[in-house]
Coordinates of N, CA, C and O in Angstrom, one line a residue:
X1 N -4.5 20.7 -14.1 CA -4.8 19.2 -14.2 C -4.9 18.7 -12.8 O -4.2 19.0 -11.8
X2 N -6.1 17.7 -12.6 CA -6.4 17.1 -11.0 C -5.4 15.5 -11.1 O -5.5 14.5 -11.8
X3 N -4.6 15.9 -10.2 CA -4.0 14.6 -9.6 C -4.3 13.9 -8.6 O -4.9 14.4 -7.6
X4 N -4.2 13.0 -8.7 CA -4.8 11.6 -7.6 C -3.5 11.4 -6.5 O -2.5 10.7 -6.8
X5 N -3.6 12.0 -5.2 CA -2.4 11.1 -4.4 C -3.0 9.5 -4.1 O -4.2 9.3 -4.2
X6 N -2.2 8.4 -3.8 CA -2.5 7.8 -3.2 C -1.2 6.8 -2.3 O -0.1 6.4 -2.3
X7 N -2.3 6.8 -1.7 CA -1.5 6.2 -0.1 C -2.0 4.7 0.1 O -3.0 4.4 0.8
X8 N -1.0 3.6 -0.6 CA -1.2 2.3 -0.4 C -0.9 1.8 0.7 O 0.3 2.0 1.1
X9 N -1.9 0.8 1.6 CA -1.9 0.0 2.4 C -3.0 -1.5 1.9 O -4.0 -1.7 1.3
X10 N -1.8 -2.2 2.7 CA -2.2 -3.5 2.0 C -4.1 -3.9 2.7 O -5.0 -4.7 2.3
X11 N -4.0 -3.2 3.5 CA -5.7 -3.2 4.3 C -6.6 -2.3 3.1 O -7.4 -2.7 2.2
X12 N -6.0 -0.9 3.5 CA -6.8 0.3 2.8 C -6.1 1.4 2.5 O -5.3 2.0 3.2
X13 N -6.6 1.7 1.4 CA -5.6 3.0 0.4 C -6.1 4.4 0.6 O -7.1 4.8 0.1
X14 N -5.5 5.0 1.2 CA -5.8 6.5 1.3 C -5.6 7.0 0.1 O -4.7 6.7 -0.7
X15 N -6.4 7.8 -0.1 CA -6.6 8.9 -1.3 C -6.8 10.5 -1.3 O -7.2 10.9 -0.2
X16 N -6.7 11.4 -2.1 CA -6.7 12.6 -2.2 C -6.9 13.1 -3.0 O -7.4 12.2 -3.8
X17 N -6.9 14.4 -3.8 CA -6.8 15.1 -4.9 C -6.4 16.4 -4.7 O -6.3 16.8 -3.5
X18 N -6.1 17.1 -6.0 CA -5.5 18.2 -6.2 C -7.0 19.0 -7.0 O -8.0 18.5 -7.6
X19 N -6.8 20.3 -6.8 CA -7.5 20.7 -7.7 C -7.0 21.5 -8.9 O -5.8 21.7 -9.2
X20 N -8.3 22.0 -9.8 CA -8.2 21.9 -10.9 C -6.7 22.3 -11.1 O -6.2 21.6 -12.0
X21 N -5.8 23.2 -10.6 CA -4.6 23.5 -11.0 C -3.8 22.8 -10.7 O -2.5 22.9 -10.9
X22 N -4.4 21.6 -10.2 CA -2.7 21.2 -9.8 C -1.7 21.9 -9.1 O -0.6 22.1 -9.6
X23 N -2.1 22.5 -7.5 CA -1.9 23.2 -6.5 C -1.6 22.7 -5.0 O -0.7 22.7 -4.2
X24 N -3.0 22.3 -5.2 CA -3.0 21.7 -3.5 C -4.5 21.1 -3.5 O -5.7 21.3 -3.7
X25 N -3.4 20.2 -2.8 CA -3.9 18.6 -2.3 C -5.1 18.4 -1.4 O -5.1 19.3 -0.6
X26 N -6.1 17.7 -1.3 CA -7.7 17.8 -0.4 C -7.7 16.4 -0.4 O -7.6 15.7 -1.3
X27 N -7.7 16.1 0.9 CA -7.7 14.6 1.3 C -8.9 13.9 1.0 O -9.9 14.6 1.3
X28 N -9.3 13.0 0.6 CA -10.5 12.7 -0.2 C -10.8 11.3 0.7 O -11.9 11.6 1.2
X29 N -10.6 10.3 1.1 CA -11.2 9.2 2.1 C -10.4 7.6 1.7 O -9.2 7.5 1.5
X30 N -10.9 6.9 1.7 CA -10.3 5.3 1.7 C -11.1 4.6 0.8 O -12.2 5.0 0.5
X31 N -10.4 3.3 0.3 CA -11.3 2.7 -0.5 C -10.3 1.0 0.3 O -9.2 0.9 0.9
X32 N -11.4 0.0 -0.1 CA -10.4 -1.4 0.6 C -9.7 -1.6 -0.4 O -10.0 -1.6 -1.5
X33 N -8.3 -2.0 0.1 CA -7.3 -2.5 -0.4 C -7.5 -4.0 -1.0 O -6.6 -4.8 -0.6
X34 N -8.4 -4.6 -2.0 CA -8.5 -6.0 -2.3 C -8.5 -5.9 -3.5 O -7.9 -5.0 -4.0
X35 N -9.5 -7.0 -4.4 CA -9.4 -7.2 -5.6 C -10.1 -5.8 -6.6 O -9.5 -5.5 -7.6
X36 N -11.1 -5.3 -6.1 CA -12.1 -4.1 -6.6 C -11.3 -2.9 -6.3 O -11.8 -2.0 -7.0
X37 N -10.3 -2.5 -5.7 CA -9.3 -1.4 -5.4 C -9.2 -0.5 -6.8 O -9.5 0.7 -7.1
X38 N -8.6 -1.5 -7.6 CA -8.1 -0.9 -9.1 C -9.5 -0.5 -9.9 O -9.5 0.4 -10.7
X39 N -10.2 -1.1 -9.7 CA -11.7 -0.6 -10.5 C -12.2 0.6 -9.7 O -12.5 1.7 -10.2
X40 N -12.5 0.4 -8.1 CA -13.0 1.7 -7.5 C -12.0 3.1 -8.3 O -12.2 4.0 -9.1
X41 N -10.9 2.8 -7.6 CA -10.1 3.6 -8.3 C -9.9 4.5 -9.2 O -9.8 5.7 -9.2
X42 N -10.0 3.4 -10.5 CA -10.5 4.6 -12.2 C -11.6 4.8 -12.1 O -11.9 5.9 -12.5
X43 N -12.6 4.2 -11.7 CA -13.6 5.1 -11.8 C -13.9 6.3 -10.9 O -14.9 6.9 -11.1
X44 N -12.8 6.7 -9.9 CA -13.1 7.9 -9.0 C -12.3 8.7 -10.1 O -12.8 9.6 -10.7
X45 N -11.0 8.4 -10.2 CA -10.1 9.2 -11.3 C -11.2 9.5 -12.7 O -11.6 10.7 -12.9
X46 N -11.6 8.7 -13.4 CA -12.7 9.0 -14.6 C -13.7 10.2 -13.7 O -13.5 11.4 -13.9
X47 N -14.6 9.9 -13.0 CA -15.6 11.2 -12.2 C -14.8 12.3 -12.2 O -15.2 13.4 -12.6
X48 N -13.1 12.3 -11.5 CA -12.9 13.4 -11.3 C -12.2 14.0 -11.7 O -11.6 15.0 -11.2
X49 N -12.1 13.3 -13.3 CA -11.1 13.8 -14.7 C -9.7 14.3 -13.9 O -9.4 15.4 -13.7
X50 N -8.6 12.8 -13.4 CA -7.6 13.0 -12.9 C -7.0 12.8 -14.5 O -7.6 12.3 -15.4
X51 N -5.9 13.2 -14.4 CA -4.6 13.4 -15.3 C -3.3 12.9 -14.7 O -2.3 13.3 -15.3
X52 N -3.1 12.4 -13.9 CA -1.9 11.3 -13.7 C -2.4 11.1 -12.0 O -3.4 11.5 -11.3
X53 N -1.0 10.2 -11.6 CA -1.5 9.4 -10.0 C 0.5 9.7 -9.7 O 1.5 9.8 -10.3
X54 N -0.3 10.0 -8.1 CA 1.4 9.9 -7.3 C 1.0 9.1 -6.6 O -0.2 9.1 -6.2
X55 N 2.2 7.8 -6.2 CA 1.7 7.1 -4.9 C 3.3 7.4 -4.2 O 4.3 8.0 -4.7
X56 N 2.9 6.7 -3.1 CA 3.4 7.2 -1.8 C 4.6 5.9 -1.9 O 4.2 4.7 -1.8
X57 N 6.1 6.2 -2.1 CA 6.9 5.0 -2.3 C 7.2 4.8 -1.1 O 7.5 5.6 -0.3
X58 N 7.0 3.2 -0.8 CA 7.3 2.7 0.8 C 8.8 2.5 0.9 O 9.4 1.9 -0.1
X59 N 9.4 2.7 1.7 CA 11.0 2.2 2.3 C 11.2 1.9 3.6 O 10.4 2.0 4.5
X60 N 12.6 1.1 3.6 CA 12.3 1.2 5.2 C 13.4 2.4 5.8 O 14.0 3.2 5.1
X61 N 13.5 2.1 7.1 CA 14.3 3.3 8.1 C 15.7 3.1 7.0 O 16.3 4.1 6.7
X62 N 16.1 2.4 6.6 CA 17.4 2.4 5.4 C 17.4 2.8 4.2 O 18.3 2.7 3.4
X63 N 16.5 3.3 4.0 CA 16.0 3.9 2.6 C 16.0 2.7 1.6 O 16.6 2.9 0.5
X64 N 15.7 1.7 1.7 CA 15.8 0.7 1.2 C 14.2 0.0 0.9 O 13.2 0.0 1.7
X65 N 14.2 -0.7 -0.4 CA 12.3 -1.4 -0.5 C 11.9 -2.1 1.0 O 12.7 -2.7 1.7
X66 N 10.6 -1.8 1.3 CA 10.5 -3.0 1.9 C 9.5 -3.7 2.1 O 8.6 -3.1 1.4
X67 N 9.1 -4.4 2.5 CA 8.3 -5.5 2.0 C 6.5 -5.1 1.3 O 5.6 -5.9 1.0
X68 N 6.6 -3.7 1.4 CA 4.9 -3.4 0.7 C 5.8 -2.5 -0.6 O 5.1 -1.8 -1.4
X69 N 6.6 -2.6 -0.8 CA 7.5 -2.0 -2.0 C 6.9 -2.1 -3.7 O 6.6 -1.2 -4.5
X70 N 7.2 -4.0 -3.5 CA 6.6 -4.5 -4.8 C 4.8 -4.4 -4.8 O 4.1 -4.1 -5.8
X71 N 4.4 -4.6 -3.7 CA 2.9 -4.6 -4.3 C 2.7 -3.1 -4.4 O 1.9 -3.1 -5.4
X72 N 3.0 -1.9 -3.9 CA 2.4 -0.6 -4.5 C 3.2 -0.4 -6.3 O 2.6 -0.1 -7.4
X73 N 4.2 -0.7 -6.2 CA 4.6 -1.0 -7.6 C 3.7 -1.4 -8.7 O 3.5 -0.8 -9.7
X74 N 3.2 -2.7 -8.2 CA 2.3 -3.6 -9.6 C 1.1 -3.0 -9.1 O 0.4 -3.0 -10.1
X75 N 0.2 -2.4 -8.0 CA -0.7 -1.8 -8.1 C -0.7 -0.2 -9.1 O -1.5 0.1 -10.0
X76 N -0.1 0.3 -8.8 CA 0.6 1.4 -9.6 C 1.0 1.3 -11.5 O 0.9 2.2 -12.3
X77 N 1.3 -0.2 -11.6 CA 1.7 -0.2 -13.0 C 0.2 -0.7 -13.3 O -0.1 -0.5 -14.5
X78 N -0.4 -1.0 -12.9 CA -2.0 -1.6 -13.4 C -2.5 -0.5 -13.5 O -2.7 -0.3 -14.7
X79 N -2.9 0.4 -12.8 CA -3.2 1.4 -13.1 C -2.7 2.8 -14.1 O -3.7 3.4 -14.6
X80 N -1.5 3.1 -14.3 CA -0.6 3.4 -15.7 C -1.5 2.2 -16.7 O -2.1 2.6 -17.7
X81 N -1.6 1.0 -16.4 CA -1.5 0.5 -17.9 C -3.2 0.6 -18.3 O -3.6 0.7 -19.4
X82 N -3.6 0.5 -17.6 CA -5.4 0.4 -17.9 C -5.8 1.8 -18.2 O -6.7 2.2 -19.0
X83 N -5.2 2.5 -17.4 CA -5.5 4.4 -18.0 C -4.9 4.5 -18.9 O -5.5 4.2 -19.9
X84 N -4.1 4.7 -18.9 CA -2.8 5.2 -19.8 C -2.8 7.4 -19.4 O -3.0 8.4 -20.0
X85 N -2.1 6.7 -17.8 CA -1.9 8.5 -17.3 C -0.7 8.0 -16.8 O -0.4 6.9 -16.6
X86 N 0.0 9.2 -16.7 CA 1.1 8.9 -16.0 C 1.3 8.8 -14.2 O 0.8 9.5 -13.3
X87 N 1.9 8.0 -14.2 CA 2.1 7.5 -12.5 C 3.6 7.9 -12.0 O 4.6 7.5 -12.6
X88 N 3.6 8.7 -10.8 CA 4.8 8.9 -10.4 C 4.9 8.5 -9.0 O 3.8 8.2 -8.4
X89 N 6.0 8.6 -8.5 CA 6.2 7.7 -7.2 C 6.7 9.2 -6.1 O 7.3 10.1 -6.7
X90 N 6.4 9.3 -4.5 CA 7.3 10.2 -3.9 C 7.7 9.3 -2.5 O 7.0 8.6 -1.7
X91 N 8.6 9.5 -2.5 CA 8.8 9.0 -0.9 C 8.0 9.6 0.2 O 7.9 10.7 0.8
X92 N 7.4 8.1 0.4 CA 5.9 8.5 1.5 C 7.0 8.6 3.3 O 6.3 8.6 4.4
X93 N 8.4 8.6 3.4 CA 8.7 8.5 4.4 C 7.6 9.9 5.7 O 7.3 11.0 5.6
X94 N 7.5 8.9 6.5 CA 6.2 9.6 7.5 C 5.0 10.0 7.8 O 4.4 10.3 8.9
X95 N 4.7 10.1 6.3 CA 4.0 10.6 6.0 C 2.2 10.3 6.6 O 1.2 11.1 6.7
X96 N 2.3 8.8 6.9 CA 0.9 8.4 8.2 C 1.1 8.7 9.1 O 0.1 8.9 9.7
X97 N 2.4 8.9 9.9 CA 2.1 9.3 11.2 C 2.6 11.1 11.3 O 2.4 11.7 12.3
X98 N 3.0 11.6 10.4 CA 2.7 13.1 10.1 C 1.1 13.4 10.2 O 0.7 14.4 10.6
X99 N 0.3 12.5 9.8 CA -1.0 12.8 9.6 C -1.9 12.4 10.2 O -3.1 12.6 10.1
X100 N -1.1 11.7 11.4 CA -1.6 11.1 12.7 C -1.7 12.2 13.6 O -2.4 12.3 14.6
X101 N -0.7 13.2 13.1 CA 0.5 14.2 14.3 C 1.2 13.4 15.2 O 1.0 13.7 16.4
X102 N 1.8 12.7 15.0 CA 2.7 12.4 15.5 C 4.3 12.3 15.9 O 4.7 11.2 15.7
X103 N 5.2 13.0 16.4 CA 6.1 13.5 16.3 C 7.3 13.4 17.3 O 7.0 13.6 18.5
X104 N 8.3 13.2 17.1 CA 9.2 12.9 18.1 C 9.4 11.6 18.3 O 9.5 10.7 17.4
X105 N 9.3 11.2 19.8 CA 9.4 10.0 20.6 C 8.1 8.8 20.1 O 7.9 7.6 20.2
X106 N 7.3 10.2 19.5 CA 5.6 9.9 19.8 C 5.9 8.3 18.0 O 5.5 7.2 17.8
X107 N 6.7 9.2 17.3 CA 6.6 8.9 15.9 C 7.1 7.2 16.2 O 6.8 6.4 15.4
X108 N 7.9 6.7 17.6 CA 8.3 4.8 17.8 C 6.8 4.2 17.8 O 6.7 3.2 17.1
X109 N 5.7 4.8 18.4 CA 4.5 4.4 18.9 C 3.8 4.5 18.0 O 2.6 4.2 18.4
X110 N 3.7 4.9 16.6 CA 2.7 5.0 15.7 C 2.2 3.7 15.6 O 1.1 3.5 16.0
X111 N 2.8 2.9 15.1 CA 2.4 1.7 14.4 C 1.4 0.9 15.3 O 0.7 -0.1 14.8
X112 N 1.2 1.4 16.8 CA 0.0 0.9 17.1 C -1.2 1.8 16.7 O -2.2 1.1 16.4
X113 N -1.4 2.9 16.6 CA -2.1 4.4 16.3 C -2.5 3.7 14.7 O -3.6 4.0 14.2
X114 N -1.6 3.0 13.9 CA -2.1 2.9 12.8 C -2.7 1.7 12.6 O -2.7 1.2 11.5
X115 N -3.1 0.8 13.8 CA -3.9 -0.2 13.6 C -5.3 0.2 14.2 O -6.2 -0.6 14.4
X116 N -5.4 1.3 14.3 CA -6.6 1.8 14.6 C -7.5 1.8 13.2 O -7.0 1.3 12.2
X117 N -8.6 2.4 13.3 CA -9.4 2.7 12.1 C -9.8 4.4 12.3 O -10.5 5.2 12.9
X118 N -8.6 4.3 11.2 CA -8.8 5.8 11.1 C -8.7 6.1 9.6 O -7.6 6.0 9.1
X119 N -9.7 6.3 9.2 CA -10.0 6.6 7.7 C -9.6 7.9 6.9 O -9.3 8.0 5.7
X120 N -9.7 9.0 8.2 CA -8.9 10.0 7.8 C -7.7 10.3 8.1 O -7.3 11.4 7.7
X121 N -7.0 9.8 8.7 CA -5.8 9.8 8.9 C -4.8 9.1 7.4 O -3.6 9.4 7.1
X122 N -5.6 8.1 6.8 CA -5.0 7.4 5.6 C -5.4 8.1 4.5 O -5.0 7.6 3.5
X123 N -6.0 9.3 4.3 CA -6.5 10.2 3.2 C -5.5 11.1 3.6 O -4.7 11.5 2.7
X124 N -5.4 11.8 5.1 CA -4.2 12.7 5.2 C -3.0 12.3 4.6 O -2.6 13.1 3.8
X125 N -2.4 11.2 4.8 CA -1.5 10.9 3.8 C -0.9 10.9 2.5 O 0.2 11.0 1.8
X126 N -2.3 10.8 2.5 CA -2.3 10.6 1.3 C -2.1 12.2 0.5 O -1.8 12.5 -0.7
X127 N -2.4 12.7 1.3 CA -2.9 14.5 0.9 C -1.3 15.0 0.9 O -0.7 15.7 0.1
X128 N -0.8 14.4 2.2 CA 0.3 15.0 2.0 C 1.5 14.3 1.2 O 2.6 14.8 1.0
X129 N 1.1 13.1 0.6 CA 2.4 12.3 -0.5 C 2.0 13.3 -1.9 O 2.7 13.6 -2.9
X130 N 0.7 13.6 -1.7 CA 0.2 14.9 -3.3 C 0.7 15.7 -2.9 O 1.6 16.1 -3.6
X131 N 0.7 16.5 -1.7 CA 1.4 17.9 -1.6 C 3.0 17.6 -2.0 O 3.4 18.2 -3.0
X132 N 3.7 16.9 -1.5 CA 5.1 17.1 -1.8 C 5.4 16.6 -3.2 O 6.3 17.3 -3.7
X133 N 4.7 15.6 -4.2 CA 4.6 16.3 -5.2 C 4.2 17.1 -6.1 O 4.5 17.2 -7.3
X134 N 3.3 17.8 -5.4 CA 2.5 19.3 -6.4 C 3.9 20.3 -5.8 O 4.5 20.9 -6.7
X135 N 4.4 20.5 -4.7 CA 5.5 21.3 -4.5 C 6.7 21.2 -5.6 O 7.3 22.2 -6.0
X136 N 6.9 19.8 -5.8 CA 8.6 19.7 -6.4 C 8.1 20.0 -8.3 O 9.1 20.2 -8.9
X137 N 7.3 20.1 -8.9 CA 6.9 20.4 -10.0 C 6.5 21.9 -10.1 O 6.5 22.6 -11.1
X138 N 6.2 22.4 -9.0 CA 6.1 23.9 -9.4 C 7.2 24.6 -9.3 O 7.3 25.8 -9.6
X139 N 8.4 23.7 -8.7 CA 9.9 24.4 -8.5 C 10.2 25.1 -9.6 O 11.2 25.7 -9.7

């Protein structure tokens, strides 16, 4: 079964896929985060006969919601409800500036690195919120 990662940002949504096994994850590119999001969306999942969606659950440094929390939520349940696939959530902790490479000291300084335009860096993400869960399912 092909799964859909995706990596919500309130600008633009990184995306990915699995192949056909449901193995491993292939970072796939961005779509804009606006009103057309949810329509680009199923129709990439319909082309590429996905079978459910992981998104990337935001928190803050407290493991706690934070403020992009609720909107990947209701973007996530619109999509569950208009497919009718299942939607699972993984903790996207680091996961953009893992895909930035960014690490250590480097990882305080991301958040200017992610005001850049980097299109593949928000599909890496995304690749890697599908890899951690294509891993915990084949446990």
């Amino acid at each position: 079964m092909i799964v859909c990662g995706v990596d919500y940002g309130t600008k633009k949504i990184g995306l990915a896929f699995s192949d056909d096994s449901g193995t491993i994850s292939f970072p796939y590119g961005i779509i804009k985060s606006d009103k057309s999001a949810k329509d680009v969306l199923i129709a990439l999942a319909k082309e590429k006969n996905v079978g459910a969606f992981v998104f990337g659950k935001s928190l803050n440094m407290n493991g706690e919601d934070n403020a992009v929390t609720e909107r990947i939520q209701s973007f996530a349940k619109e999509i569950e409800t208009t497919t009718n696939l299942p939607v699972h959530f993984v903790i996207e902790s680091f996961s953009s500036m893992h895909a930035r490479g960014n690490t250590g000291k480097e990882m305080f300084t991301a958040r200017k690195e992610k005001k850049q335009n980097n299109d593949l860096a928000d599909a890496e993400a995304a690749s890697i919120i599908l890899q951690r869960y294509l891993e915990t399912i084949k446990q």
